Amino acid sequence: MKKFIITAVLAAMPFVTFAQTKAFDKFQDVEGIESVIINKEMFRMLSDVKVSGNDKTQKYLDMAEKLEGVKVFSTKEQKFKEEMKKTVTEYVKKNPLTELMSANKDGAKIKIYVTQGKEESIIKEGLVFIENAKDNEMVLVSFTGTLDLKDIEAFKN
């Protein structure tokens, strides 16, 4: 089950870029909520890394420069799960996010939302929200930037 969730999140990450919204900042530095925050400077540094002999890896690193930030929050505590779900629901209602995908497998509900740019191939903001009843865990992934799906398409080859 964990492999399914991790695979779904990783598969969605190139297609999703989330607005680093203050709505989710309240989950940062809270006992009972695990968090990982990656800012624009880290992505800029990653894009400066040059990898010889692996074009695909270099393309990923170059694309990372277009990300502005990533926030990941995870909790197993009921009071925080309720607050996280409420915050996500309110945020999706108040912002121009479109549900890109939803899945329900083995007690895990996964929803992916995005905000497109001026062109359909541009993703500006995204959100991945996972409720895992089996593992009693809730995960929120939020990231922002400007990703072009045309760039991502190049990874098919």
mmCIF file of C-alpha atoms in Angstrom:
data_model
loop_
_atom_site.group_PDB
_atom_site.id
_atom_site.type_symbol
_atom_site.label_atom_id
_atom_site.label_comp_id
_atom_site.label_asym_id
_atom_site.label_seq_id
_atom_site.Cartn_x
_atom_site.Cartn_y
_atom_site.Cartn_z
ATOM 1 C CA MET A 1 0.000 0.000 0.000
ATOM 2 C CA LYS A 2 2.785 2.422 0.872
ATOM 3 C CA LYS A 3 4.429 1.652 -2.460
ATOM 4 C CA PHE A 4 1.179 2.541 -4.240
ATOM 5 C CA ILE A 5 0.906 5.879 -2.424
ATOM 6 C CA ILE A 6 4.545 6.777 -2.967
ATOM 7 C CA THR A 7 4.299 5.813 -6.634
ATOM 8 C CA ALA A 8 1.146 7.906 -7.098
ATOM 9 C CA VAL A 9 2.712 10.962 -5.458
ATOM 10 C CA LEU A 10 5.961 10.655 -7.392
ATOM 11 C CA ALA A 11 4.098 10.107 -10.650
ATOM 12 C CA ALA A 12 2.016 13.211 -10.034
ATOM 13 C CA MET A 13 4.848 15.489 -8.965
ATOM 14 C CA PRO A 14 6.056 16.400 -12.455
ATOM 15 C CA PHE A 15 2.502 17.344 -13.426
ATOM 16 C CA VAL A 16 1.716 19.376 -10.378
ATOM 17 C CA THR A 17 3.105 22.615 -9.010
ATOM 18 C CA PHE A 18 1.497 24.143 -6.009
ATOM 19 C CA ALA A 19 1.149 27.692 -4.818
ATOM 20 C CA GLN A 20 3.167 27.924 -1.672
ATOM 21 C CA THR A 21 0.192 29.153 0.219
ATOM 22 C CA LYS A 22 0.114 30.454 3.724
ATOM 23 C CA ALA A 23 -2.989 28.320 4.283
ATOM 24 C CA PHE A 24 -0.764 25.305 4.916
ATOM 25 C CA ASP A 25 1.971 27.085 6.899
ATOM 26 C CA LYS A 26 0.082 26.419 10.131
ATOM 27 C CA PHE A 27 1.109 22.751 9.856
ATOM 28 C CA GLN A 28 4.801 23.622 9.929
ATOM 29 C CA ASP A 29 6.769 23.094 13.162
ATOM 30 C CA VAL A 30 3.840 21.411 14.924
ATOM 31 C CA GLU A 31 4.475 18.471 17.249
ATOM 32 C CA GLY A 32 2.599 15.530 15.726
ATOM 33 C CA ILE A 33 2.952 16.701 12.119
ATOM 34 C CA GLU A 34 6.002 15.713 10.096
ATOM 35 C CA SER A 35 7.005 18.304 7.516
ATOM 36 C CA VAL A 36 9.501 18.851 4.717
ATOM 37 C CA ILE A 37 9.819 22.318 3.174
ATOM 38 C CA ILE A 38 11.985 22.890 0.100
ATOM 39 C CA ASN A 39 12.386 26.457 -1.119
ATOM 40 C CA LYS A 40 13.259 28.004 -4.474
ATOM 41 C CA GLU A 41 16.932 28.393 -3.578
ATOM 42 C CA MET A 42 17.318 24.628 -3.134
ATOM 43 C CA PHE A 43 15.804 24.000 -6.571
ATOM 44 C CA ARG A 44 18.092 26.644 -8.064
ATOM 45 C CA MET A 45 21.098 24.921 -6.512
ATOM 46 C CA LEU A 46 19.932 21.546 -7.855
ATOM 47 C CA SER A 47 19.639 22.997 -11.348
ATOM 48 C CA ASP A 48 23.298 24.066 -11.138
ATOM 49 C CA VAL A 49 24.353 20.430 -10.726
ATOM 50 C CA LYS A 50 25.710 19.008 -13.964
ATOM 51 C CA VAL A 51 25.420 15.269 -14.521
ATOM 52 C CA SER A 52 27.602 13.726 -17.183
ATOM 53 C CA GLY A 53 26.371 10.780 -19.204
ATOM 54 C CA ASN A 54 22.737 10.890 -18.080
ATOM 55 C CA ASP A 55 20.614 13.280 -20.138
ATOM 56 C CA LYS A 56 17.355 12.291 -18.437
ATOM 57 C CA THR A 57 18.714 13.101 -14.966
ATOM 58 C CA GLN A 58 20.056 16.418 -16.243
ATOM 59 C CA LYS A 59 16.636 17.277 -17.707
ATOM 60 C CA TYR A 60 15.030 16.617 -14.307
ATOM 61 C CA LEU A 61 17.579 18.847 -12.594
ATOM 62 C CA ASP A 62 17.058 21.610 -15.160
ATOM 63 C CA MET A 63 13.294 21.368 -14.712
ATOM 64 C CA ALA A 64 13.717 21.650 -10.922
ATOM 65 C CA GLU A 65 14.837 25.249 -11.407
ATOM 66 C CA LYS A 66 11.275 26.079 -12.479
ATOM 67 C CA LEU A 67 9.908 24.991 -9.094
ATOM 68 C CA GLU A 68 9.427 27.676 -6.469
ATOM 69 C CA GLY A 69 8.758 25.470 -3.487
ATOM 70 C CA VAL A 70 7.485 22.168 -2.163
ATOM 71 C CA LYS A 71 5.800 21.517 1.168
ATOM 72 C CA VAL A 72 4.991 18.039 2.486
ATOM 73 C CA PHE A 73 3.007 17.463 5.683
ATOM 74 C CA SER A 74 2.145 14.096 7.222
ATOM 75 C CA THR A 75 0.297 13.109 10.384
ATOM 76 C CA LYS A 76 -1.332 10.140 12.076
ATOM 77 C CA GLU A 77 -2.971 12.193 14.839
ATOM 78 C CA GLN A 78 -6.746 12.506 14.483
ATOM 79 C CA LYS A 79 -7.009 16.164 15.551
ATOM 80 C CA PHE A 80 -4.474 17.210 12.920
ATOM 81 C CA LYS A 81 -5.998 14.983 10.248
ATOM 82 C CA GLU A 82 -9.360 16.694 10.726
ATOM 83 C CA GLU A 83 -7.765 20.158 10.553
ATOM 84 C CA MET A 84 -5.695 19.230 7.497
ATOM 85 C CA LYS A 85 -8.743 17.886 5.638
ATOM 86 C CA LYS A 86 -10.774 20.984 6.511
ATOM 87 C CA THR A 87 -7.969 23.291 5.364
ATOM 88 C CA VAL A 88 -7.543 21.453 2.050
ATOM 89 C CA THR A 89 -11.305 21.482 1.398
ATOM 90 C CA GLU A 90 -11.536 25.229 2.090
ATOM 91 C CA TYR A 91 -8.447 25.970 -0.003
ATOM 92 C CA VAL A 92 -9.749 24.021 -3.007
ATOM 93 C CA LYS A 93 -13.109 25.848 -2.786
ATOM 94 C CA LYS A 94 -11.506 29.308 -2.576
ATOM 95 C CA ASN A 95 -8.861 28.865 -5.276
ATOM 96 C CA PRO A 96 -9.004 28.026 -8.989
ATOM 97 C CA LEU A 97 -7.880 24.426 -8.634
ATOM 98 C CA THR A 98 -9.167 21.688 -10.906
ATOM 99 C CA GLU A 99 -9.284 18.079 -9.779
ATOM 100 C CA LEU A 100 -6.853 16.314 -12.078
ATOM 101 C CA MET A 101 -7.198 12.835 -10.620
ATOM 102 C CA SER A 102 -8.689 10.862 -7.770
ATOM 103 C CA ALA A 103 -8.017 7.281 -6.782
ATOM 104 C CA ASN A 104 -9.263 4.958 -4.078
ATOM 105 C CA LYS A 105 -7.299 1.789 -3.463
ATOM 106 C CA ASP A 106 -6.871 -0.409 -0.395
ATOM 107 C CA GLY A 107 -8.224 2.251 1.957
ATOM 108 C CA ALA A 108 -6.178 5.097 0.495
ATOM 109 C CA LYS A 109 -7.942 8.043 -1.107
ATOM 110 C CA ILE A 110 -5.727 10.190 -3.314
ATOM 111 C CA LYS A 111 -6.754 13.485 -4.907
ATOM 112 C CA ILE A 112 -4.628 15.641 -7.177
ATOM 113 C CA TYR A 113 -5.568 19.241 -7.958
ATOM 114 C CA VAL A 114 -3.858 21.731 -10.298
ATOM 115 C CA THR A 115 -4.034 25.311 -11.491
ATOM 116 C CA GLN A 116 -3.052 25.794 -15.099
ATOM 117 C CA GLY A 117 -1.209 28.785 -16.515
ATOM 118 C CA LYS A 118 -2.249 30.859 -19.520
ATOM 119 C CA GLU A 119 -1.437 27.956 -21.819
ATOM 120 C CA GLU A 120 -3.005 24.545 -21.209
ATOM 121 C CA SER A 121 0.395 22.883 -21.050
ATOM 122 C CA ILE A 122 1.568 25.116 -18.170
ATOM 123 C CA ILE A 123 0.933 24.035 -14.581
ATOM 124 C CA LYS A 124 1.364 26.792 -11.974
ATOM 125 C CA GLU A 125 0.049 25.211 -8.803
ATOM 126 C CA GLY A 126 -0.915 21.818 -7.517
ATOM 127 C CA LEU A 127 -1.949 19.835 -4.495
ATOM 128 C CA VAL A 128 -1.779 16.131 -3.657
ATOM 129 C CA PHE A 129 -3.938 15.020 -0.729
ATOM 130 C CA ILE A 130 -3.815 11.451 0.578
ATOM 131 C CA GLU A 131 -6.045 9.903 3.239
ATOM 132 C CA ASN A 132 -4.773 6.440 4.106
ATOM 133 C CA ALA A 133 -7.202 4.644 6.423
ATOM 134 C CA LYS A 134 -5.146 1.440 6.421
ATOM 135 C CA ASP A 135 -2.012 3.138 7.781
ATOM 136 C CA ASN A 136 -4.043 5.776 9.660
ATOM 137 C CA GLU A 137 -2.038 8.503 7.927
ATOM 138 C CA MET A 138 -2.805 11.716 6.071
ATOM 139 C CA VAL A 139 -0.355 13.367 3.669
ATOM 140 C CA LEU A 140 -0.522 16.798 2.055
ATOM 141 C CA VAL A 141 1.917 17.785 -0.702
ATOM 142 C CA SER A 142 1.883 21.359 -1.987
ATOM 143 C CA PHE A 143 4.197 22.842 -4.611
ATOM 144 C CA THR A 144 4.454 25.901 -6.880
ATOM 145 C CA GLY A 145 6.340 26.861 -9.975
ATOM 146 C CA THR A 146 5.949 26.907 -13.720
ATOM 147 C CA LEU A 147 6.129 23.470 -15.262
ATOM 148 C CA ASP A 148 5.465 22.916 -18.925
ATOM 149 C CA LEU A 149 3.929 19.550 -19.739
ATOM 150 C CA LYS A 150 5.768 19.699 -23.069
ATOM 151 C CA ASP A 151 9.055 19.534 -21.128
ATOM 152 C CA ILE A 152 7.764 16.577 -19.142
ATOM 153 C CA GLU A 153 6.740 14.834 -22.354
ATOM 154 C CA ALA A 154 10.418 14.753 -23.348
ATOM 155 C CA PHE A 155 11.010 12.176 -20.595
ATOM 156 C CA LYS A 156 8.992 9.558 -22.465
ATOM 157 C CA ASN A 157 11.931 8.834 -24.737
#
